[in-house]
Amino acid sequence: MKHFKTLFAASVALMMGTQAHAWEPEGTVEFVVPYSAGGGSDVNARLLVEAWRKHDIVDANVVVLNKSGGSGAVGNTYTFSKDGDPNTIQTYVSGQMMSSISNNAAVKLEHLTPLGTLTLDTLLLVTRSADDYANFAALVEDAAKEPNSVTIGGVSRGSEDHLVFTMLNDSVDAELQYVPFDGGGDVLSALLGGHVDAAIFNPSEIGQQVEAGRAHPLGAFSEERLAAPFEATETFGEMGYADVAISLFRGYVGPPNMPAEAVAYWENALKEAYETETWQQEYIADKGLIGRFIGAADSAEFYAREAEKYQRLLEAVGFVN
Amino acid sequence: MDTLIALQNGFATSLSLGNLSAALIGAALGIIVGAIPGLGSVTGIALLLPLTFGMDPTTAVILLAALYYGCMFGGAYSAILLNIPGDAPAVMTALDGYPMAKRGEGGQALFAANLASFIGGTVGIIALSFMGPLLAEIGLMFGPPETAALILLALCSIGWMLGDNVAKGLIATMLGILLAVVGIGSTFGHARFTGGSMHLLNGVSFIPLVIGMFGFSQLLEMMTDRPKQGEGPKQIPLRESIPGRKQVARLVPLSLRSGLIGTFVGILPGAGATTGAFLSYVFQRKIGRNGDQMGTGVVEGVAASEAGNNGAAAGSFAPLLSLGIPGSGTSAVLLGGLMMWGLQPGPLLFTTRPDFVWGLISSMYIGTVMAVIAAMLIIPFLMQILRIPISVLIPVIATVCVFGAYSVNGSMFDVWLMLTVGIAAYYLKVAEYPIAPLVLAFVLTPRLESSIRRSFDISNGDPWIFLSSPISVTLISVICALVVMGVAGAVASRVRVRTART
């Protein structure tokens, strides 16, 4: 009888073993955000986790971990140190890739494992109120009086914010001054407190403030006009600065040597989240973004191509040589 | 008046049986999470957040707010009982709390800590209810130069205020600054002083450092310098530990004052509960009746620190609710919760979703009351820890130290780090260098560095930016006065010693 029990238990275990489908995360998953809380990447990660939970896509407990500093290098390095771990994922945005190129950081794109891309995004130049600067021309006029007197806040040095700043600075007849902060929340405090004259934000970071009349957009770094509340905001292209535009991606990576079945799991989780109403409505539509799902392999290729493009752009503006 | 009506509506939703029990459960959990070194309110709320998804938003937020308050109460316990601050703000609590426990007055310290936490937290919540948006606007006045000046003030006062020997205090502060610059610099993204080690790229982790500096070095002290069997201090029993009317009267005014200081520091972007607790403590030491005894184990020290950090915890909600800017790690996690419930945090939250905002604020009142009730029930059990013989306590603390250091990043490197700094701290203590300035400087330095760097970016290298606003001028004048007074005091006492000799 005892033997029979053991045998039975063993066969049940065996059946369960063979029945077990693809890999699934166990325990706690760390979702690394390499920027401080309240910024664009943080909002993105927290909403993604919400979509996963609400629609039962990921059963494991996913904890968002803010590892800010070093223009994203601190978070990249942290994820890099989790070599082969299937339970660590990280937000990966173009700015992070860019700063790893311009700072020649130890951890670059080729050290991480791309899992997928969900959104394309852009940037805006914003001031505190129309009383400060009614439009971009007024800001340039003021800046022309004294070099480096008009300050523009953004996240990190050598980042996408810094790049668009440099592109803009190079095409106006004035010297603007860039002030790097640790995260979007810090830039917002500085702008609302009047410690910088203008600042660069993602549309999702500043939409609420614009609606509340606490911020005034001066121009969009996009190819086309953005949706509400930015429908009246001119693009820099419209203002005559033809090449001052940027298209940013928001993707996700894992540590180096992440097992193939884990990559497949997370790619699928991203795809399913992308199709949910939560994601489409509360993220893409509410925040005026451009939604696009790009799988793991295609993202790897896409990122590599973008990395080359940034290298070229950064060399052109003199960040790297 | 509108505020009172809104608050009343908030209470109407939050005072149901289900919500009250959610508050009690949250408070009890929070106390446990807060008391375990290595786990803090950020981790606690992050772990509990997924469980609240099926709940009604108001119930969920009440549970989380109560957990947050419980953590603030519980953080003091390990600081008082084991000399291991559960988180950075509790460093100041350990300074007086642990010496009290060693003298057998641990129960008194625990009750004083909770009373002060309750008063400080309530002061903060009242300020948040009536002046939340205004406070957030005041917080915005602190730009990079003002923040730099405030942190510099804290750093300067550390050396002068803690310990008896100013030179040793300053050396300890410098050591803390040096440890804090290890790792990838926040401004340029370059690695500094890592010696090529992967583990040090992220900098020295705070929890292993604080556990080593306080807990493990304490353990070494116990082992080398333990009292003979049966010679431990006489424990003051529970009945006498409960603060009487006289003691309450002594603690209330200072808790109110510290709570206000804490609340004010809490609303500033990035200053945090540690600065709040520290400045309350320093202020109390300067103006309090027996300020000169603080640091040797007096209830005033415990109360000032606890009231200060609870005030700051409440204050950090002001920028979150009125502007959508998270003021602390914990409010950042709650920001995630807000979005989960379909709310858009931002300046419009007060007008678009008053039901939620006032539900949250009223739940803070409930959370802090529940935390104080839960704490009163738990303290008698905690006091049993004080009766554990030292031979049993030593291995227990050793386990807690190793486990706490390991649990943060799941890394053995942190355990070795904890042991190394523990041994180093032991020798520093033997040489009579104070440890608290080192740990506080470690916490404050990164923010100081980035604020200074940013100020120079804004002014294009012009140092006058630090004297360009009334706030920073005031702060820098206070710093100068402190330094001059300190030097003058030292010279005067030396002259006095000399004249006495001749």
Tab-separated table of N, CA and C in Angstrom, chain A residues 28 30 37-38 42-43 46-47 49-50 53-54 61-64 66-67 69-71 73-75 77-78 80-82 103 105-106 147-148 151 157 177-182 185-186 188-190 192-196 208-209 211-212 214 282 286-287, chain B residues 46-47 49-50 53 137 139-146 184-190 198 201-202 269 322-326 328-329 332-333 335-337 339-342 344-349 408-410 447 450 453-460:
chain	number	residue	atom	x	y	z
A	28	THR	N	8.803	36.668	-6.792
A	28	THR	CA	8.686	38.092	-7.098
A	28	THR	C	9.531	38.457	-8.317
A	30	GLU	N	11.293	41.479	-10.364
A	30	GLU	CA	11.730	42.866	-10.208
A	30	GLU	C	11.639	43.576	-11.548
A	37	ALA	N	10.920	57.933	-9.506
A	37	ALA	CA	9.479	57.732	-9.556
A	37	ALA	C	8.762	58.964	-10.074
A	38	GLY	N	7.683	58.755	-10.812
A	38	GLY	CA	6.886	59.857	-11.323
A	38	GLY	C	7.266	60.287	-12.727
A	42	ASP	N	8.595	55.481	-15.332
A	42	ASP	CA	7.950	54.976	-14.127
A	42	ASP	C	6.455	54.787	-14.367
A	43	VAL	N	5.833	55.784	-14.984
A	43	VAL	CA	4.406	55.710	-15.293
A	43	VAL	C	4.153	54.533	-16.230
A	46	ARG	N	4.472	51.197	-14.312
A	46	ARG	CA	3.397	50.951	-13.349
A	46	ARG	C	2.077	50.649	-14.056
A	47	LEU	N	1.835	51.301	-15.194
A	47	LEU	CA	0.604	51.003	-15.929
A	47	LEU	C	0.665	49.631	-16.588
A	49	VAL	N	2.270	47.044	-15.391
A	49	VAL	CA	2.038	46.087	-14.312
A	49	VAL	C	0.540	46.012	-14.010
A	50	GLU	N	-0.110	47.167	-14.060
A	50	GLU	CA	-1.551	47.197	-13.813
A	50	GLU	C	-2.299	46.380	-14.865
A	53	ARG	N	-1.915	42.689	-14.343
A	53	ARG	CA	-2.638	42.152	-13.195
A	53	ARG	C	-4.130	42.122	-13.447
A	54	LYS	N	-4.620	43.228	-13.978
A	54	LYS	CA	-6.048	43.360	-14.190
A	54	LYS	C	-6.567	42.288	-15.139
A	61	ASN	N	4.097	38.164	-8.689
A	61	ASN	CA	4.064	39.502	-8.101
A	61	ASN	C	5.184	40.343	-8.716
A	62	VAL	N	4.796	41.387	-9.453
A	62	VAL	CA	5.796	42.224	-10.116
A	62	VAL	C	5.999	43.504	-9.311
A	63	VAL	N	7.228	43.737	-8.879
A	63	VAL	CA	7.526	44.912	-8.067
A	63	VAL	C	8.353	45.904	-8.877
A	64	VAL	N	7.860	47.137	-8.979
A	64	VAL	CA	8.607	48.168	-9.702
A	64	VAL	C	9.702	48.713	-8.785
A	66	ASN	N	12.728	51.487	-8.554
A	66	ASN	CA	13.368	52.665	-9.155
A	66	ASN	C	14.853	52.685	-8.818
A	67	LYS	N	15.675	52.550	-9.856
A	67	LYS	CA	17.135	52.599	-9.666
A	67	LYS	C	17.643	53.767	-10.486
A	69	GLY	N	19.695	57.393	-11.524
A	69	GLY	CA	21.036	57.954	-11.425
A	69	GLY	C	21.899	57.591	-12.613
A	70	GLY	N	22.926	58.420	-12.836
A	70	GLY	CA	23.872	58.154	-13.918
A	70	GLY	C	23.211	58.068	-15.277
A	71	SER	N	22.167	58.880	-15.520
A	71	SER	CA	21.469	58.898	-16.810
A	71	SER	C	21.013	57.507	-17.235
A	73	ALA	N	22.352	54.735	-16.228
A	73	ALA	CA	23.437	53.753	-16.115
A	73	ALA	C	23.316	52.909	-14.852
A	74	VAL	N	22.778	53.499	-13.779
A	74	VAL	CA	22.655	52.745	-12.529
A	74	VAL	C	21.698	51.558	-12.723
A	75	GLY	N	20.549	51.832	-13.347
A	75	GLY	CA	19.570	50.768	-13.608
A	75	GLY	C	20.106	49.733	-14.579
A	77	THR	N	23.149	48.941	-15.137
A	77	THR	CA	24.188	48.159	-14.468
A	77	THR	C	23.566	47.143	-13.526
A	78	TYR	N	22.491	47.556	-12.844
A	78	TYR	CA	21.809	46.656	-11.921
A	78	TYR	C	21.261	45.445	-12.682
A	80	PHE	N	22.167	44.384	-15.580
A	80	PHE	CA	23.311	43.634	-16.126
A	80	PHE	C	23.861	42.663	-15.078
A	81	SER	N	23.846	43.099	-13.806
A	81	SER	CA	24.418	42.260	-12.749
A	81	SER	C	23.560	41.028	-12.460
A	82	LYS	N	22.315	40.993	-12.986
A	82	LYS	CA	21.409	39.851	-12.745
A	82	LYS	C	21.545	38.813	-13.854
A	103	ASN	N	27.872	58.586	-22.888
A	103	ASN	CA	28.746	58.504	-21.716
A	103	ASN	C	29.747	57.364	-21.834
A	105	ALA	N	29.168	54.293	-21.415
A	105	ALA	CA	28.939	53.525	-20.187
A	105	ALA	C	29.372	52.077	-20.367
A	106	ALA	N	29.624	51.416	-19.237
A	106	ALA	CA	30.087	50.026	-19.277
A	106	ALA	C	29.007	49.098	-19.845
A	147	PRO	N	24.035	85.443	-23.258
A	147	PRO	CA	24.229	83.998	-23.458
A	147	PRO	C	24.037	83.220	-22.153
A	148	ASN	N	23.475	82.044	-22.252
A	148	ASN	CA	23.277	81.108	-21.132
A	148	ASN	C	22.395	81.653	-20.014
A	151	THR	N	17.427	79.175	-18.888
A	151	THR	CA	17.734	77.798	-18.515
A	151	THR	C	16.610	76.852	-18.937
A	157	ARG	N	22.227	64.164	-18.424
A	157	ARG	CA	23.140	64.687	-19.433
A	157	ARG	C	23.327	63.603	-20.493
A	177	GLN	N	20.823	77.471	-21.955
A	177	GLN	CA	21.571	76.734	-20.933
A	177	GLN	C	20.793	75.492	-20.500
A	178	TYR	N	21.410	74.308	-20.635
A	178	TYR	CA	20.738	73.058	-20.257
A	178	TYR	C	21.048	72.705	-18.802
A	179	VAL	N	20.006	72.315	-18.035
A	179	VAL	CA	20.194	71.926	-16.633
A	179	VAL	C	19.666	70.501	-16.432
A	180	PRO	N	20.559	69.518	-16.215
A	180	PRO	CA	20.093	68.135	-16.063
A	180	PRO	C	19.598	67.814	-14.653
A	181	PHE	N	18.495	67.056	-14.551
A	181	PHE	CA	17.941	66.590	-13.271
A	181	PHE	C	17.939	65.061	-13.265
A	182	ASP	N	17.616	64.474	-12.091
A	182	ASP	CA	17.646	63.011	-11.976
A	182	ASP	C	16.432	62.325	-12.587
A	185	GLY	N	10.045	63.873	-12.307
A	185	GLY	CA	9.418	64.521	-11.153
A	185	GLY	C	10.227	65.714	-10.675
A	186	ASP	N	11.555	65.575	-10.670
A	186	ASP	CA	12.433	66.665	-10.236
A	186	ASP	C	12.364	67.846	-11.212
A	188	LEU	N	9.863	68.614	-13.059
A	188	LEU	CA	8.548	69.229	-12.892
A	188	LEU	C	8.545	70.183	-11.691
A	189	SER	N	9.111	69.744	-10.556
A	189	SER	CA	9.198	70.635	-9.383
A	189	SER	C	9.943	71.905	-9.739
A	190	ALA	N	11.052	71.764	-10.465
A	190	ALA	CA	11.881	72.920	-10.795
A	190	ALA	C	11.141	73.878	-11.729
A	192	LEU	N	7.718	74.152	-12.108
A	192	LEU	CA	6.578	74.757	-11.408
A	192	LEU	C	7.053	75.776	-10.377
A	193	GLY	N	8.239	75.554	-9.798
A	193	GLY	CA	8.779	76.484	-8.819
A	193	GLY	C	9.510	77.657	-9.455
A	194	GLY	N	9.618	77.669	-10.772
A	194	GLY	CA	10.279	78.775	-11.457
A	194	GLY	C	11.792	78.762	-11.344
A	195	HIS	N	12.378	77.588	-11.072
A	195	HIS	CA	13.834	77.522	-10.941
A	195	HIS	C	14.531	77.324	-12.282
A	196	VAL	N	13.772	76.883	-13.270
A	196	VAL	CA	14.277	76.889	-14.651
A	196	VAL	C	13.241	77.634	-15.502
A	208	GLN	N	-1.423	66.734	-17.695
A	208	GLN	CA	-2.267	67.191	-16.587
A	208	GLN	C	-1.966	68.628	-16.194
A	209	GLN	N	-0.686	68.976	-16.185
A	209	GLN	CA	-0.300	70.330	-15.783
A	209	GLN	C	-0.777	71.341	-16.815
A	211	GLU	N	-3.393	70.991	-18.809
A	211	GLU	CA	-4.848	71.099	-18.667
A	211	GLU	C	-5.221	71.973	-17.483
A	212	ALA	N	-4.418	71.892	-16.412
A	212	ALA	CA	-4.713	72.681	-15.213
A	212	ALA	C	-4.220	74.115	-15.334
A	214	ARG	N	-1.105	75.038	-15.432
A	214	ARG	CA	0.114	75.249	-14.656
A	214	ARG	C	1.354	75.187	-15.530
A	282	GLU	N	-5.993	53.661	-21.254
A	282	GLU	CA	-5.389	54.454	-20.192
A	282	GLU	C	-3.961	54.883	-20.490
A	286	ASP	N	-5.121	58.037	-23.499
A	286	ASP	CA	-5.122	59.106	-22.496
A	286	ASP	C	-3.858	59.945	-22.527
A	287	LYS	N	-2.758	59.367	-22.947
A	287	LYS	CA	-1.504	60.097	-22.870
A	287	LYS	C	-1.029	60.581	-24.238
B	46	ALA	N	4.787	48.135	-1.507
B	46	ALA	CA	4.939	47.518	-2.832
B	46	ALA	C	4.478	46.063	-2.797
B	47	LEU	N	4.757	45.371	-1.693
B	47	LEU	CA	4.360	43.961	-1.593
B	47	LEU	C	2.851	43.823	-1.402
B	49	LEU	N	0.517	46.065	-2.315
B	49	LEU	CA	-0.261	46.722	-3.381
B	49	LEU	C	-1.033	45.727	-4.261
B	50	PRO	N	-0.369	44.662	-4.748
B	50	PRO	CA	-1.105	43.725	-5.601
B	50	PRO	C	-2.316	43.110	-4.901
B	53	PHE	N	-5.754	44.930	-5.161
B	53	PHE	CA	-6.352	45.203	-6.473
B	53	PHE	C	-7.814	44.866	-6.566
B	137	GLU	N	2.978	74.447	-2.603
B	137	GLU	CA	3.525	75.637	-3.267
B	137	GLU	C	4.790	76.114	-2.558
B	139	GLY	N	6.829	74.250	-0.927
B	139	GLY	CA	7.858	73.277	-1.298
B	139	GLY	C	8.510	73.626	-2.622
B	140	LEU	N	7.687	74.152	-3.560
B	140	LEU	CA	8.216	74.501	-4.883
B	140	LEU	C	9.236	75.633	-4.820
B	141	MET	N	9.176	76.432	-3.738
B	141	MET	CA	10.130	77.543	-3.632
B	141	MET	C	11.548	77.040	-3.405
B	142	PHE	N	11.667	75.780	-2.996
B	142	PHE	CA	12.998	75.220	-2.782
B	142	PHE	C	13.550	74.660	-4.086
B	143	GLY	N	14.338	75.457	-4.778
B	143	GLY	CA	15.007	75.000	-5.991
B	143	GLY	C	16.342	74.391	-5.618
B	144	PRO	N	17.166	74.070	-6.630
B	144	PRO	CA	18.470	73.469	-6.341
B	144	PRO	C	19.338	74.248	-5.341
B	145	PRO	N	19.503	75.591	-5.444
B	145	PRO	CA	20.379	76.253	-4.465
B	145	PRO	C	19.828	76.185	-3.042
B	146	GLU	N	18.494	76.297	-2.895
B	146	GLU	CA	17.897	76.249	-1.566
B	146	GLU	C	18.036	74.847	-0.970
B	184	ILE	N	28.503	55.034	-9.361
B	184	ILE	CA	28.295	55.867	-10.547
B	184	ILE	C	27.782	57.239	-10.119
B	185	GLY	N	28.499	58.282	-10.488
B	185	GLY	CA	28.102	59.635	-10.119
B	185	GLY	C	26.808	60.012	-10.809
B	186	SER	N	25.932	60.737	-10.089
B	186	SER	CA	24.620	61.013	-10.655
B	186	SER	C	24.687	62.059	-11.764
B	187	THR	N	25.735	62.842	-11.817
B	187	THR	CA	25.765	63.924	-12.796
B	187	THR	C	26.326	63.499	-14.151
B	188	PHE	N	27.455	62.805	-14.127
B	188	PHE	CA	28.081	62.484	-15.410
B	188	PHE	C	27.990	61.010	-15.784
B	189	GLY	N	27.539	60.167	-14.851
B	189	GLY	CA	27.436	58.752	-15.161
B	189	GLY	C	28.775	58.038	-15.202
B	190	HIS	N	29.801	58.617	-14.545
B	190	HIS	CA	31.100	57.945	-14.493
B	190	HIS	C	31.240	57.187	-13.184
B	198	MET	N	32.245	45.322	-9.705
B	198	MET	CA	30.872	45.366	-10.226
B	198	MET	C	29.903	45.837	-9.146
B	201	LEU	N	29.481	49.533	-8.312
B	201	LEU	CA	28.994	50.474	-9.336
B	201	LEU	C	27.722	51.160	-8.862
B	202	ASN	N	26.869	50.410	-8.148
B	202	ASN	CA	25.626	50.994	-7.646
B	202	ASN	C	25.852	51.771	-6.363
B	269	PRO	N	10.949	69.014	-1.937
B	269	PRO	CA	11.242	67.924	-2.861
B	269	PRO	C	12.550	67.236	-2.481
B	322	SER	N	-1.456	67.459	-4.288
B	322	SER	CA	-1.821	68.726	-4.927
B	322	SER	C	-1.125	68.961	-6.259
B	323	LEU	N	0.031	68.305	-6.501
B	323	LEU	CA	0.730	68.587	-7.747
B	323	LEU	C	1.053	67.328	-8.562
B	324	GLY	N	0.873	66.169	-7.954
B	324	GLY	CA	1.219	64.945	-8.672
B	324	GLY	C	2.703	64.665	-8.675
B	325	ILE	N	3.447	65.263	-7.728
B	325	ILE	CA	4.883	65.009	-7.627
B	325	ILE	C	5.122	64.159	-6.382
B	326	PRO	N	5.665	62.945	-6.527
B	326	PRO	CA	5.904	62.134	-5.337
B	326	PRO	C	7.054	62.700	-4.511
B	328	SER	N	8.331	61.214	-1.692
B	328	SER	CA	9.134	60.195	-1.032
B	328	SER	C	8.975	58.882	-1.780
B	329	GLY	N	9.819	57.937	-1.458
B	329	GLY	CA	9.748	56.626	-2.100
B	329	GLY	C	8.382	55.991	-1.911
B	332	ALA	N	5.714	57.539	-3.937
B	332	ALA	CA	5.876	57.140	-5.341
B	332	ALA	C	5.165	55.827	-5.612
B	333	VAL	N	5.252	54.899	-4.655
B	333	VAL	CA	4.544	53.628	-4.820
B	333	VAL	C	3.040	53.876	-4.797
B	335	LEU	N	1.628	56.518	-5.799
B	335	LEU	CA	1.325	57.132	-7.096
B	335	LEU	C	0.928	56.039	-8.088
B	336	GLY	N	1.662	54.915	-8.034
B	336	GLY	CA	1.313	53.767	-8.865
B	336	GLY	C	-0.093	53.292	-8.549
B	337	GLY	N	-0.427	53.273	-7.247
B	337	GLY	CA	-1.759	52.863	-6.823
B	337	GLY	C	-2.833	53.796	-7.368
B	339	MET	N	-2.803	55.532	-10.074
B	339	MET	CA	-3.034	55.322	-11.502
B	339	MET	C	-3.793	54.030	-11.747
B	340	MET	N	-3.525	53.057	-10.846
B	340	MET	CA	-4.197	51.779	-10.953
B	340	MET	C	-5.701	51.932	-10.797
B	341	TRP	N	-6.089	52.857	-9.932
B	341	TRP	CA	-7.519	53.058	-9.705
B	341	TRP	C	-8.092	54.062	-10.706
B	342	GLY	N	-7.362	54.310	-11.787
B	342	GLY	CA	-7.873	55.171	-12.849
B	342	GLY	C	-7.832	56.644	-12.520
B	344	GLN	N	-5.814	60.269	-12.303
B	344	GLN	CA	-4.678	60.941	-12.915
B	344	GLN	C	-4.076	61.884	-11.884
B	345	PRO	N	-2.970	61.488	-11.240
B	345	PRO	CA	-2.392	62.386	-10.237
B	345	PRO	C	-1.904	63.652	-10.923
B	346	GLY	N	-2.215	64.780	-10.336
B	346	GLY	CA	-1.833	66.050	-10.939
B	346	GLY	C	-2.565	67.148	-10.208
B	347	PRO	N	-2.394	68.380	-10.665
B	347	PRO	CA	-2.989	69.508	-9.931
B	347	PRO	C	-4.510	69.485	-9.922
B	348	LEU	N	-5.116	68.638	-10.761
B	348	LEU	CA	-6.579	68.642	-10.833
B	348	LEU	C	-7.229	67.631	-9.899
B	349	LEU	N	-6.424	66.804	-9.235
B	349	LEU	CA	-6.973	65.701	-8.452
B	349	LEU	C	-7.934	66.187	-7.367
B	408	VAL	N	18.361	42.652	1.113
B	408	VAL	CA	18.121	43.847	0.305
B	408	VAL	C	18.318	43.583	-1.184
B	409	ASN	N	19.498	43.055	-1.521
B	409	ASN	CA	19.764	42.794	-2.937
B	409	ASN	C	19.985	41.316	-3.218
B	410	GLY	N	19.818	40.482	-2.197
B	410	GLY	CA	20.090	39.061	-2.357
B	410	GLY	C	21.543	38.838	-2.735
B	447	ARG	N	22.245	63.874	-2.510
B	447	ARG	CA	21.324	64.962	-2.825
B	447	ARG	C	22.054	66.313	-2.829
B	450	SER	N	24.137	66.595	-6.173
B	450	SER	CA	23.399	66.908	-7.393
B	450	SER	C	22.770	68.298	-7.309
B	453	ARG	N	25.597	70.852	-8.065
B	453	ARG	CA	25.947	70.737	-9.476
B	453	ARG	C	24.887	71.450	-10.341
B	454	ARG	N	23.614	71.208	-10.001
B	454	ARG	CA	22.499	71.773	-10.740
B	454	ARG	C	22.449	73.293	-10.586
B	455	SER	N	22.744	73.773	-9.372
B	455	SER	CA	22.750	75.217	-9.142
B	455	SER	C	23.765	75.890	-10.055
B	456	PHE	N	24.954	75.275	-10.157
B	456	PHE	CA	25.991	75.853	-11.026
B	456	PHE	C	25.573	75.801	-12.482
B	457	ASP	N	24.842	74.754	-12.870
B	457	ASP	CA	24.337	74.693	-14.247
B	457	ASP	C	23.377	75.848	-14.502
B	458	ILE	N	22.502	76.118	-13.541
B	458	ILE	CA	21.497	77.173	-13.706
B	458	ILE	C	22.174	78.540	-13.781
B	459	SER	N	23.193	78.762	-12.908
B	459	SER	CA	23.812	80.088	-12.854
B	459	SER	C	24.963	80.211	-13.842
B	460	ASN	N	25.213	79.160	-14.586
B	460	ASN	CA	26.341	79.144	-15.518
B	460	ASN	C	27.666	79.351	-14.767
